[in-house]
Coordinates of C-alpha atoms in Angstrom, one line a residue:
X149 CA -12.1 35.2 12.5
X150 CA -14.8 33.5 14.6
X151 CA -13.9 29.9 15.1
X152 CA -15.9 26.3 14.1
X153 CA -18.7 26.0 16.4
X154 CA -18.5 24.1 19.5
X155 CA -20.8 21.2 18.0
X156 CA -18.0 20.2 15.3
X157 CA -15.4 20.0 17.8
X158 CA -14.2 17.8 20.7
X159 CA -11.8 20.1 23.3
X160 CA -10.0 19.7 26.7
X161 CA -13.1 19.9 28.7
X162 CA -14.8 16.4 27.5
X163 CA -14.3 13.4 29.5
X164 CA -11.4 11.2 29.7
X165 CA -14.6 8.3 28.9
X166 CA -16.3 10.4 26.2
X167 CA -12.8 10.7 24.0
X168 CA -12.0 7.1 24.8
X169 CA -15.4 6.2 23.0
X170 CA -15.3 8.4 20.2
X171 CA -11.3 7.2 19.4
X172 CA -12.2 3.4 19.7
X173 CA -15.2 4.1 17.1
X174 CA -12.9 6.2 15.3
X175 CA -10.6 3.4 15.1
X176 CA -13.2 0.5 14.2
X177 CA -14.7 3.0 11.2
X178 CA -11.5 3.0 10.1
X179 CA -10.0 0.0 10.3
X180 CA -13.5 -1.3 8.6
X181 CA -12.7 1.3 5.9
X182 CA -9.5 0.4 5.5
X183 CA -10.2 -3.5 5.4
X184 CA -12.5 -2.4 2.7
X185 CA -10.5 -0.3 1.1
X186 CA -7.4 -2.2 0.8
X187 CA -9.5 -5.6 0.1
X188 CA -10.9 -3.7 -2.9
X189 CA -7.6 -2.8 -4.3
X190 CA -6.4 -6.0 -3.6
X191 CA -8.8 -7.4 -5.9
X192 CA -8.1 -4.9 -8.4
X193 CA -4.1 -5.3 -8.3
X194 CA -4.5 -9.2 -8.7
X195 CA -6.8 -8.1 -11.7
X196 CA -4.3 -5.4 -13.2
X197 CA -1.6 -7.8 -12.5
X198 CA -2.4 -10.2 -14.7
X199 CA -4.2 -7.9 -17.2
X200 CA -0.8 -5.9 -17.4
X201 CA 2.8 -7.5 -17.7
X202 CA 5.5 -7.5 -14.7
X203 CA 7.6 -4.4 -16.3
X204 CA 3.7 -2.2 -16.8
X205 CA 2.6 -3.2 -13.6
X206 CA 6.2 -1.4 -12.3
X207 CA 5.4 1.8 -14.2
X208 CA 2.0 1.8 -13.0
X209 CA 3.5 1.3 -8.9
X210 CA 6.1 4.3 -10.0
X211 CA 3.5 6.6 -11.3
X212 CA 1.3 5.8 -8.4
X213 CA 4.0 6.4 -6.3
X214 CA 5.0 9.9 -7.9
X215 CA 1.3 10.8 -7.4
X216 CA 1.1 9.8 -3.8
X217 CA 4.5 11.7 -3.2
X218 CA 2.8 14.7 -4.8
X219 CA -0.1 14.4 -2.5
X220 CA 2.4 14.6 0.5
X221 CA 4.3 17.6 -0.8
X222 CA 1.0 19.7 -1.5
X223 CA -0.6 19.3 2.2
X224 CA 2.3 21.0 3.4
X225 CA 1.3 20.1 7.1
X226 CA -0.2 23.1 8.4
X227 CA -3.6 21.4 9.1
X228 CA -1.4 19.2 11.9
X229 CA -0.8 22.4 14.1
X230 CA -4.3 22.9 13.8
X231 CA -5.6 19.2 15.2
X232 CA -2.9 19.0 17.7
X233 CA -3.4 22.5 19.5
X234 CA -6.2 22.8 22.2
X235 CA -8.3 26.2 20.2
X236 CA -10.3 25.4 17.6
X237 CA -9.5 26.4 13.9
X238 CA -11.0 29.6 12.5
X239 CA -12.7 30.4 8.7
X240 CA -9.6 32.2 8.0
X241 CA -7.0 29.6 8.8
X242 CA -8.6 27.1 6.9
X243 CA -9.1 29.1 3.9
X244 CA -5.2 29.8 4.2
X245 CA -4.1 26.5 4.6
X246 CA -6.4 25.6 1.8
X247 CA -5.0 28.1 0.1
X248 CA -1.3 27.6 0.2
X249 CA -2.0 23.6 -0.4
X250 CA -3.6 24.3 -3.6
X251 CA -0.5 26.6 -4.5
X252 CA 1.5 24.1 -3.9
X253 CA -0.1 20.9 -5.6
X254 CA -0.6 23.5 -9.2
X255 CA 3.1 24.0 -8.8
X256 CA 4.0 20.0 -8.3
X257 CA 1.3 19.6 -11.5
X258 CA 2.7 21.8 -13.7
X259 CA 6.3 20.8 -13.1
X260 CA 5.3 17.1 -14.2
X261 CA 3.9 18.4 -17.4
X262 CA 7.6 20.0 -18.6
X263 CA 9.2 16.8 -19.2
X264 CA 6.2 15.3 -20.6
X265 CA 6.3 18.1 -22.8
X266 CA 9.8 17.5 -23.9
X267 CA 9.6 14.0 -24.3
X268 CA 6.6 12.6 -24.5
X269 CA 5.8 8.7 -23.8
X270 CA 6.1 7.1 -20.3
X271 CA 6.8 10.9 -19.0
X272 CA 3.2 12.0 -20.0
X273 CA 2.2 8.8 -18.6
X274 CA 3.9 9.6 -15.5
X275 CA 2.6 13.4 -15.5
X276 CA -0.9 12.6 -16.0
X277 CA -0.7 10.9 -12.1
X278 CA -0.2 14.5 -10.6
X279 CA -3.4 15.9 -11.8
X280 CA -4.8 14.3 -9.4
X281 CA -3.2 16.3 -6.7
X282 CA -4.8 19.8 -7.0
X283 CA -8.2 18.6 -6.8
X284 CA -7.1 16.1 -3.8
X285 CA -6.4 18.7 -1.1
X286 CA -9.7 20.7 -2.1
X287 CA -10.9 18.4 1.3
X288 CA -8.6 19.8 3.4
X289 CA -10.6 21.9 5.8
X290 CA -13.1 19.2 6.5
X291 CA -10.4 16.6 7.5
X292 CA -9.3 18.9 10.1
X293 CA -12.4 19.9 11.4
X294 CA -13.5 16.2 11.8
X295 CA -10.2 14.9 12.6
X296 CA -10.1 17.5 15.6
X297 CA -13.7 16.0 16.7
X298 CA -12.5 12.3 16.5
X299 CA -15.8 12.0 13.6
X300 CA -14.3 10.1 10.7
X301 CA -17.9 9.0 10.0
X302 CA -17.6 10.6 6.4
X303 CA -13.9 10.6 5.9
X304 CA -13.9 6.6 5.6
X305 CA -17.3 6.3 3.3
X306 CA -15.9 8.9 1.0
X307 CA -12.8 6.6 0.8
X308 CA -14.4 3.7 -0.3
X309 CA -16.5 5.0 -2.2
X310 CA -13.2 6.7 -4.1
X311 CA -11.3 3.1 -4.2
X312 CA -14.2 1.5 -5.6
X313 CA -14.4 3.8 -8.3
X314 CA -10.6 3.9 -9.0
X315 CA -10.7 -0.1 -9.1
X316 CA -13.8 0.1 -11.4
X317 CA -12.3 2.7 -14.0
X318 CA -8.9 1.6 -14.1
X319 CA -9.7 -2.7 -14.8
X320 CA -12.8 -1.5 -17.7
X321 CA -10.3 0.9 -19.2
X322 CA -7.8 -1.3 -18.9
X323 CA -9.9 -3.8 -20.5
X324 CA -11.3 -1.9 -23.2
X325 CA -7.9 -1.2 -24.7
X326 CA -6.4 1.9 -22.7
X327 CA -3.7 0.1 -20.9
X328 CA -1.5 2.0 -18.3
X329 CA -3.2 5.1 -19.3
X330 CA -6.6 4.0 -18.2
X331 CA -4.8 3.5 -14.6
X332 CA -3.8 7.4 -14.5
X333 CA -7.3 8.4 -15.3
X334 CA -8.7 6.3 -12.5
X335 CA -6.8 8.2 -10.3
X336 CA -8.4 11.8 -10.9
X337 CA -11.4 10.1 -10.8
X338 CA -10.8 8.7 -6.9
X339 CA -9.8 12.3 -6.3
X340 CA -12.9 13.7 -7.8
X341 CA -15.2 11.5 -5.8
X342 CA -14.2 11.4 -2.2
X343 CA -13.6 15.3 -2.4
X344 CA -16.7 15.7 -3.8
X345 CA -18.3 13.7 -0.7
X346 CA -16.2 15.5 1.7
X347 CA -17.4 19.1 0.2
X348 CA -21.1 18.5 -0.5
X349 CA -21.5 16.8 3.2
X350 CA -18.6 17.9 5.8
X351 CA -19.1 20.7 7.8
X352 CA -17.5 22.8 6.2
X353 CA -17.9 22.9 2.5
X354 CA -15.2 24.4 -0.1
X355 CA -13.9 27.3 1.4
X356 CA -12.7 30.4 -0.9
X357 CA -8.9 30.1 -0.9
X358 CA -7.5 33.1 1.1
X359 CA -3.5 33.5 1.5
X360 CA -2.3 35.5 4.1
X361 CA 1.0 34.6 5.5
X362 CA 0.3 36.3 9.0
X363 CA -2.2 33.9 9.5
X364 CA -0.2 31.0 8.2
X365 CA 3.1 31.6 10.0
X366 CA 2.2 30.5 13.5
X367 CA 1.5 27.1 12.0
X368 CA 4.9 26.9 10.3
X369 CA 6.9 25.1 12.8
X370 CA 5.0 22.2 13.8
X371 CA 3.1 22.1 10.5
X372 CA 6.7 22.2 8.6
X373 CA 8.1 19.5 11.0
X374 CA 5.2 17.0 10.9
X375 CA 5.2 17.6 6.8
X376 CA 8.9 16.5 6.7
X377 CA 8.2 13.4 8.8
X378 CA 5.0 12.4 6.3
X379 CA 7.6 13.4 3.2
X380 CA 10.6 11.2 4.7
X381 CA 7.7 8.4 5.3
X382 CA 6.3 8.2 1.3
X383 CA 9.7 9.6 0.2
X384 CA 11.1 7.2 1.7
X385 CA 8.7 4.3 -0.1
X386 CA 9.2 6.0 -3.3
X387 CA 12.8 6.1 -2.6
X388 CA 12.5 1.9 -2.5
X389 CA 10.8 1.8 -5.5
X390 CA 13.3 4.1 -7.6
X391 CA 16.3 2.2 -5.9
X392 CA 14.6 -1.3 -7.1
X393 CA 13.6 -0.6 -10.0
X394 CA 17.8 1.3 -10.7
X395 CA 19.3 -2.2 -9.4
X396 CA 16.7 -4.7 -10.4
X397 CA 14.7 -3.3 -13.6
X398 CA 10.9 -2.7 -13.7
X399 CA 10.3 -6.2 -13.6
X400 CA 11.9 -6.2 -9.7
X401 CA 9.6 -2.9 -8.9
X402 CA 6.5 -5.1 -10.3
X403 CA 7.7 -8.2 -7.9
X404 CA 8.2 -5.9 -5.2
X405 CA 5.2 -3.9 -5.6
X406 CA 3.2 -7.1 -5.5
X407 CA 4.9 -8.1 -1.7
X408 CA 3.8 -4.6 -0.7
X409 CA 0.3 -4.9 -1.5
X410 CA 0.5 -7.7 0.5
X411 CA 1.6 -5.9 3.2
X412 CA -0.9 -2.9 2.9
X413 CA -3.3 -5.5 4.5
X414 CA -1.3 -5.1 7.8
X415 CA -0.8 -1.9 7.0
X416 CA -4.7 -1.5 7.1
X417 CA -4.4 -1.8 11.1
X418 CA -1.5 0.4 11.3
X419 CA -3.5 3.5 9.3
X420 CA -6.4 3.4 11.2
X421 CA -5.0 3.1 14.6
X422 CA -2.2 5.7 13.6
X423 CA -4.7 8.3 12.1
X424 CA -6.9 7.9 15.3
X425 CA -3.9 8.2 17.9
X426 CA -2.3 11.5 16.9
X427 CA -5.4 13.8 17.8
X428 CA -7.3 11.0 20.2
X429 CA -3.7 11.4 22.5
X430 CA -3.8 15.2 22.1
X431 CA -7.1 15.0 23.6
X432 CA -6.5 13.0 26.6
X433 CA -3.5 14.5 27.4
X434 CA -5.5 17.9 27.7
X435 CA -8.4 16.0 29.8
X436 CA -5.1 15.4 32.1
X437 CA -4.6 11.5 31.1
X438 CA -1.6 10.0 32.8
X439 CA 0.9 9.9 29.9
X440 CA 2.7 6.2 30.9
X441 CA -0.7 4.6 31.1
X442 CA -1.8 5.6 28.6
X443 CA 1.4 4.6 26.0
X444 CA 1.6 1.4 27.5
X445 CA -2.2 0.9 27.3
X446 CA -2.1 1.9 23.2
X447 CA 1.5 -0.4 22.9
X448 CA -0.2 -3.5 24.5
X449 CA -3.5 -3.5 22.3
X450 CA -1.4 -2.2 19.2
X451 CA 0.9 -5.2 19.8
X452 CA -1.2 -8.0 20.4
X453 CA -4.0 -6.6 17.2
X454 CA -1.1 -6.1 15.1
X455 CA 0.1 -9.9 15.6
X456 CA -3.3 -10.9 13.6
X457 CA -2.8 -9.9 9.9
X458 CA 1.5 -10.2 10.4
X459 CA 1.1 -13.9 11.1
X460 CA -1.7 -14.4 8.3
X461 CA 0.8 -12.9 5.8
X462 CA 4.0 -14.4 6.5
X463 CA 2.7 -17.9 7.7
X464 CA 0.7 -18.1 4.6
X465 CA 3.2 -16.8 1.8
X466 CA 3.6 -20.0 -0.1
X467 CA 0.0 -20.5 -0.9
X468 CA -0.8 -16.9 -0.5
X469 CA 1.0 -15.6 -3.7
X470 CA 0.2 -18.7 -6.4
X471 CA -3.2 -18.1 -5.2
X472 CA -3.9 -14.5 -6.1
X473 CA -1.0 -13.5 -8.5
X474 CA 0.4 -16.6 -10.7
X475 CA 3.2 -18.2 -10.4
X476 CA 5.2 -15.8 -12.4
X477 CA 5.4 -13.8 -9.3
X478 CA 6.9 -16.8 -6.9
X479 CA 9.7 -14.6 -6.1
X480 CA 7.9 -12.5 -4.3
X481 CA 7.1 -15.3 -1.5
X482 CA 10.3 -14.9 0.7
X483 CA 9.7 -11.2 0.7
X484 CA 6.7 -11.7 3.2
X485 CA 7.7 -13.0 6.4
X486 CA 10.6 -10.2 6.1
X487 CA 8.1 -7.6 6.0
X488 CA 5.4 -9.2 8.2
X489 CA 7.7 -8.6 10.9
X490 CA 9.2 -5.0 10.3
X491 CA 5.4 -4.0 10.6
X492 CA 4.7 -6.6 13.5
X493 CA 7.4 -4.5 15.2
X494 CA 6.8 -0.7 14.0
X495 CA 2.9 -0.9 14.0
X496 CA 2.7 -0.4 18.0
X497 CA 5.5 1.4 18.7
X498 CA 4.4 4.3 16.1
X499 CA 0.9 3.8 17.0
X500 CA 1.5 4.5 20.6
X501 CA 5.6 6.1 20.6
X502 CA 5.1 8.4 17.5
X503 CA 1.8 9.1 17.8
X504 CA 2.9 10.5 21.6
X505 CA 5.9 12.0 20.7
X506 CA 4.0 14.0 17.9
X507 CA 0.3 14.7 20.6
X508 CA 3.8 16.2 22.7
X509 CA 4.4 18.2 19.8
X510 CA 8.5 17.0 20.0
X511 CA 9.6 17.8 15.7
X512 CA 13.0 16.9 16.3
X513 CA 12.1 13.5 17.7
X514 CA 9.2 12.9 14.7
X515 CA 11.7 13.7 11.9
X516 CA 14.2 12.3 13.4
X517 CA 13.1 8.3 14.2
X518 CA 12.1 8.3 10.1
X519 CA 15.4 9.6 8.8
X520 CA 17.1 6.7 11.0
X521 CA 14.8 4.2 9.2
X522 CA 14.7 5.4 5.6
X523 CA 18.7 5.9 5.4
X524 CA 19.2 2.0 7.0
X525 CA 16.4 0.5 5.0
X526 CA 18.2 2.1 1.5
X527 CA 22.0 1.8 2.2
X528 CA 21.2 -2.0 3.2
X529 CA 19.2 -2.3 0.7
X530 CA 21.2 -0.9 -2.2
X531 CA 23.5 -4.1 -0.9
X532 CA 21.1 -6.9 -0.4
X533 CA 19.4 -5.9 -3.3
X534 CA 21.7 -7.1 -6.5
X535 CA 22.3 -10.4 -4.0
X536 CA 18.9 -11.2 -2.9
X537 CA 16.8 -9.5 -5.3
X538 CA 12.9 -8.6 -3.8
X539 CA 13.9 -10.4 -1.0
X540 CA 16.9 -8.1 -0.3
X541 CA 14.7 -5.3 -0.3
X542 CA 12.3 -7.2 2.5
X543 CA 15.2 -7.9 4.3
X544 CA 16.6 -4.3 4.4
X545 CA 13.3 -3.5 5.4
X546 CA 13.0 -5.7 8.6
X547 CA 17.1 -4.2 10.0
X548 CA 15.1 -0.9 8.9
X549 CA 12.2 -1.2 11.4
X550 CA 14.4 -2.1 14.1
X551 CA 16.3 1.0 13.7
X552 CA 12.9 3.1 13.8
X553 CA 12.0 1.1 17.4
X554 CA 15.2 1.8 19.0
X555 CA 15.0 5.5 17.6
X556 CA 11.3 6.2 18.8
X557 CA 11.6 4.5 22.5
X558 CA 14.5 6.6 23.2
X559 CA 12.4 9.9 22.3
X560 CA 9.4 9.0 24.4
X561 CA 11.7 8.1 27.1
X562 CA 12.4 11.9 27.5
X563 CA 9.0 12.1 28.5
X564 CA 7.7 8.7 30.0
X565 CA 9.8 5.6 31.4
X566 CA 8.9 2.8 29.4
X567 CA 10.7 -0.3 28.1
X568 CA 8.9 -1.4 24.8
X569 CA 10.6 -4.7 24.5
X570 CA 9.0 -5.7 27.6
X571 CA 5.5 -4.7 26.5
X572 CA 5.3 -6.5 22.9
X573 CA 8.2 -9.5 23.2
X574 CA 4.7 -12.1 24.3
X575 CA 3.1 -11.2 20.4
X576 CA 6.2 -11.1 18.6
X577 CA 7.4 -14.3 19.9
X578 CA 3.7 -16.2 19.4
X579 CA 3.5 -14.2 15.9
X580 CA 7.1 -16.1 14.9
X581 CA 6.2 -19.4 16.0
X582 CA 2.8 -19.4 14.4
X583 CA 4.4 -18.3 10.9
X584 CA 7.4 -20.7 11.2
X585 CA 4.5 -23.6 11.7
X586 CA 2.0 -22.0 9.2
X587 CA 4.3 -21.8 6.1
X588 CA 5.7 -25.3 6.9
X589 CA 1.5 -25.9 6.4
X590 CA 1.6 -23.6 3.2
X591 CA 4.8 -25.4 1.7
X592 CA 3.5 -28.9 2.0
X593 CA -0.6 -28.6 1.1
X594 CA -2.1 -28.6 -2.8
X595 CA -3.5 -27.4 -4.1
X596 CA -2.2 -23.4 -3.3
X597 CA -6.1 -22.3 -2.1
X598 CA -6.2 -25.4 0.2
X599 CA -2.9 -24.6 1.2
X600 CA -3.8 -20.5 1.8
X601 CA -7.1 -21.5 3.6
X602 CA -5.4 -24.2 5.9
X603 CA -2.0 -22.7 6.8
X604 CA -4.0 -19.4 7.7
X605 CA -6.5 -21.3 10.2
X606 CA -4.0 -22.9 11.9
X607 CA -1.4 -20.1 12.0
X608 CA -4.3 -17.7 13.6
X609 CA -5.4 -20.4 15.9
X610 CA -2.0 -21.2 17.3
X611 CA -1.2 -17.2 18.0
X612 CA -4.1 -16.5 19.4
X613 CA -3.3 -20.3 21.9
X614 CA 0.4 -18.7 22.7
X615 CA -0.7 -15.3 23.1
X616 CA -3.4 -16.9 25.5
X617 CA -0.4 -19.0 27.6
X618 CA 2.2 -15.8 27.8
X619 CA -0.2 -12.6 28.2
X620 CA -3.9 -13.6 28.8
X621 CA -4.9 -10.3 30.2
X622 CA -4.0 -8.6 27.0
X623 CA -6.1 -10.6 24.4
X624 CA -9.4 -10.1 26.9
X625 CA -8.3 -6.3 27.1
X626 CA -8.3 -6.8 22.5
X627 CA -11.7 -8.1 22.6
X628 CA -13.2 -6.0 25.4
X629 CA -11.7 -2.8 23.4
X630 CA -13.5 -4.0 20.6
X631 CA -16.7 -4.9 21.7
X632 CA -16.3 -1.3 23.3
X633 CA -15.8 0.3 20.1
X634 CA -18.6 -1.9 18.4
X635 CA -21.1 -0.5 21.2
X636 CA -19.7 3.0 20.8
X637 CA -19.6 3.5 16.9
X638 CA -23.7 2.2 16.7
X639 CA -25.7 3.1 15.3
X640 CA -23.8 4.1 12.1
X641 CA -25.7 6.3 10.0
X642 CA -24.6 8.0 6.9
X643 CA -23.9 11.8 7.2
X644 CA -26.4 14.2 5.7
X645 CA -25.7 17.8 4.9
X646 CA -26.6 20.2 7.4
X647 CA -25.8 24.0 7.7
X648 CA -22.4 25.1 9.5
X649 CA -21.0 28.5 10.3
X650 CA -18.2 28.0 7.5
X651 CA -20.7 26.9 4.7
X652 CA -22.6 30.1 5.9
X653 CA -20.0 32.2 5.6
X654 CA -18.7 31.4 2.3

């Protein structure tokens, strides 16, 4: 029962400094992987969007879907209770949780294959997504043990690595004949190659799987509660895509889907910042960080970062779609600015709110603020949707992310006094103006690349000049964070495989 050593791990006796440093370098590695990550797959969805017709490119979102909501369902949380507590993990509780995952994702797998079975066709299609799942929480126990350390060194080159291959496989077996099918076999290959990075170089290796429900049950409640708030998060995506694709057909999903790999490229900020400011906060608040300071701190650099990528997308949505997917996809342009703004106005607040609220180890308050926002965003859009189309869903979206900010501030208010309107109104207001004046520029100059290239330049120059006017300490604090976070995450070296207690012992 001996725990990880004292190297792997980053407790409540480091510096206030020392976890600032490794979070900002946490948060650069990832946002790099991200941007990598999501620019590769954006190549690869423009490239499978035209290989692959409108109603396809919808069954290949659903089944993607399906297999990301497995993913969720098969973690079943318990590694959270084991980042966010101050003791370090021991062999046995991550063989356990590894354990009970696995249990989980072979159930989820083998309920897919009874209806495809049965029937056959799009269902085996569909199926074929989950098998993916068993071998993708085989990296469990190293995420936590690196997650708890603030070292995502390995965690976002084993990422890339994955999406590259995914991107690779699916577009030449696409290619060479295999059609959707050759999209489902990518994805076991992603799984395949960013667990086998994380288990031949983390610290820990590939525990045996252990079940012992002793061990497990003091997990339960925190582990269960941030679980339902990850599953109410995809559900709730999935949710979108079944409602669409009910009212609007598979050609809406593929529209749709299309608008939100847009907005994964703001999303890209939003996953690396969030991922970093769950166990970075837990951290600080046991080095004894002043818990106001440091939420407003996160909401101001969140806010003003965040204004970036939401102005690029929604300023340059009339060149921006043309561009990359065709013109048989027009309708997905009004969908943009809608959802450039629900993130422009979630991204902080669950950056710095949730990510407090769930470092205080409040469940009813993290469940909670996502139920608010998944049951507005699909009652409104089950309305807008049959009136507006894609753009109803965007819109449903935007009264969505609303709902979630007003839920969130008044949960962290129990705990700290903080008005977010008065923190993140200067980039909200400079992120609209830009937009409104960037898709004018979009709108008006061909062709659709000059357009893109010229709407974006002066919609990112013309924040950044408002920004400057309203709130000019906040964009020096931006770049001083990140020239910070440049110093602290070089050199970067790639991992090598080193002996650990848990490889040892296993």
């Amino acid at each position: 029962m001996s725990s990880i050593s004292p190297g792997e791990q980053i407790g409540g006796d480091s510096s206030l400094e020392d976890i600032r440093s490794r979070a900002m370098a946490g948060a650069l590695k990832l946002g790099v992987r991200n941007v990598l990550v999501r620019g590769v797959g954006l190549v690869g969805t423009v490239v499978l969007a035209r290989l692959l017709k409108p109603a396809d490119f919808g069954l290949v979102a659903l089944g993607l879907s399906i297999q990301l909501l497995g993913n969720v369902i098969s973690s079943g949380g318990l590694g959270a209770e084991l980042i966010r507590r101050e003791k370090p993990p021991t062999h046995t509780e991550l063989r356990c949780v590894l354990g009970y995952q696995l249990l989980a994702a072979f159930a989820i797998a083998g309920l897919a294959s009874i209806p495809a079975v049965v029937i056959g066709g799009q269902a085996g299609f569909i199926a074929l997504f989950t098998f993916s799942v068993p071998i993708a929480v085989l990296d469990t126990p190293c995420r936590i043990v690196l997650s708890r350390s603030l070292n995502w060194d390995l965690i976002a080159y084993s990422e890339v690595a994955g999406t590259l291959g995914f991107n690779v496989v699916a577009v030449g077996l696409v290619i060479l004949g295999a059609s959707i099918w050759g999209v489902a076999i990518a994805t076991i290959i992603q799984a395949m190659i960013v667990v086998g990075l994380l288990v031949a170089i983390g610290p820990v290796g590939l525990p045996l799987p252990q079940f012992s429900f002793s061990t497990i049950r003091p997990l339960l409640r925190f582990g269960l509660a941030y679980q339902t708030m990850v599953l109410i998060d995809r559900g709730r995506d999935q949710a979108v895509n079944i409602l669409t694709a009910a009212i609007g057909g598979l050609a809406l999903l593929g529209v749709w889907s299309v608008a939100y790999r847009i907005f994964l490229s703001i999303m890209v900020v939003l996953e690396a910042l969030w991922q970093v400011s769950f166990p970075a906060m837990t951290r600080m608040l046991e080095a004894g960080q002043d818990a106001r300071h440091m939420v407003d701190r996160v909401l101001r650099l969140n806010g003003t970062a965040f204004g970036f990528p939401a102005v690029a997308v929604a300023g340059t949505a009339p060149a921006l779609i043309p561009t990359l997917f065709g013109p048989h996809f027009d309708a997905a342009i009004p969908v943009l600015p809608w959802g450039a703004a629900a993130l422009l106005l979630t991204g902080p607040v669950v950056t710095a709110g949730l990510s407090f609220i769930q470092a205080k180890g409040d469940s009813r308050g993290m469940i909670h603020s996502y139920l608010v926002q998944t049951a507005v965003w699909l009652a409104l859009g089950s309305f807008l949707i049959p009136i507006f189309g894609a753009e109803g869903v965007g819109m449903a979206m935007f009264v969505a992310a609303i709902a979630l900010v007003i839920t969130i501030r008044r949960t962290t208010q129990k705990y700290v006094p903080m008005d977010f309107l008065s923190v993140v109104w200067p980039p909200i207001t400079a992120a609209a103006i830009a937009a409104v004046i960037g898709w004018m520029i979009a709108s008006q100059v061909n062709p659709s690349i000059l357009g893109l290239v010229t709407s974006l330049i002066a919609s990112e120059c013309l924040y950044l000049l408002i920004l400057f006017a309203l709130r000019r300490r906040d964009i020096e604090s931006l770049f001083t964070t990140l020239q910070m976070a440049v110093r602290s995450a070089s050199p970067a070296k790639m991992p090598v495989p080193r002996p650990s207690p848990m490889k040892e012992a296993v």
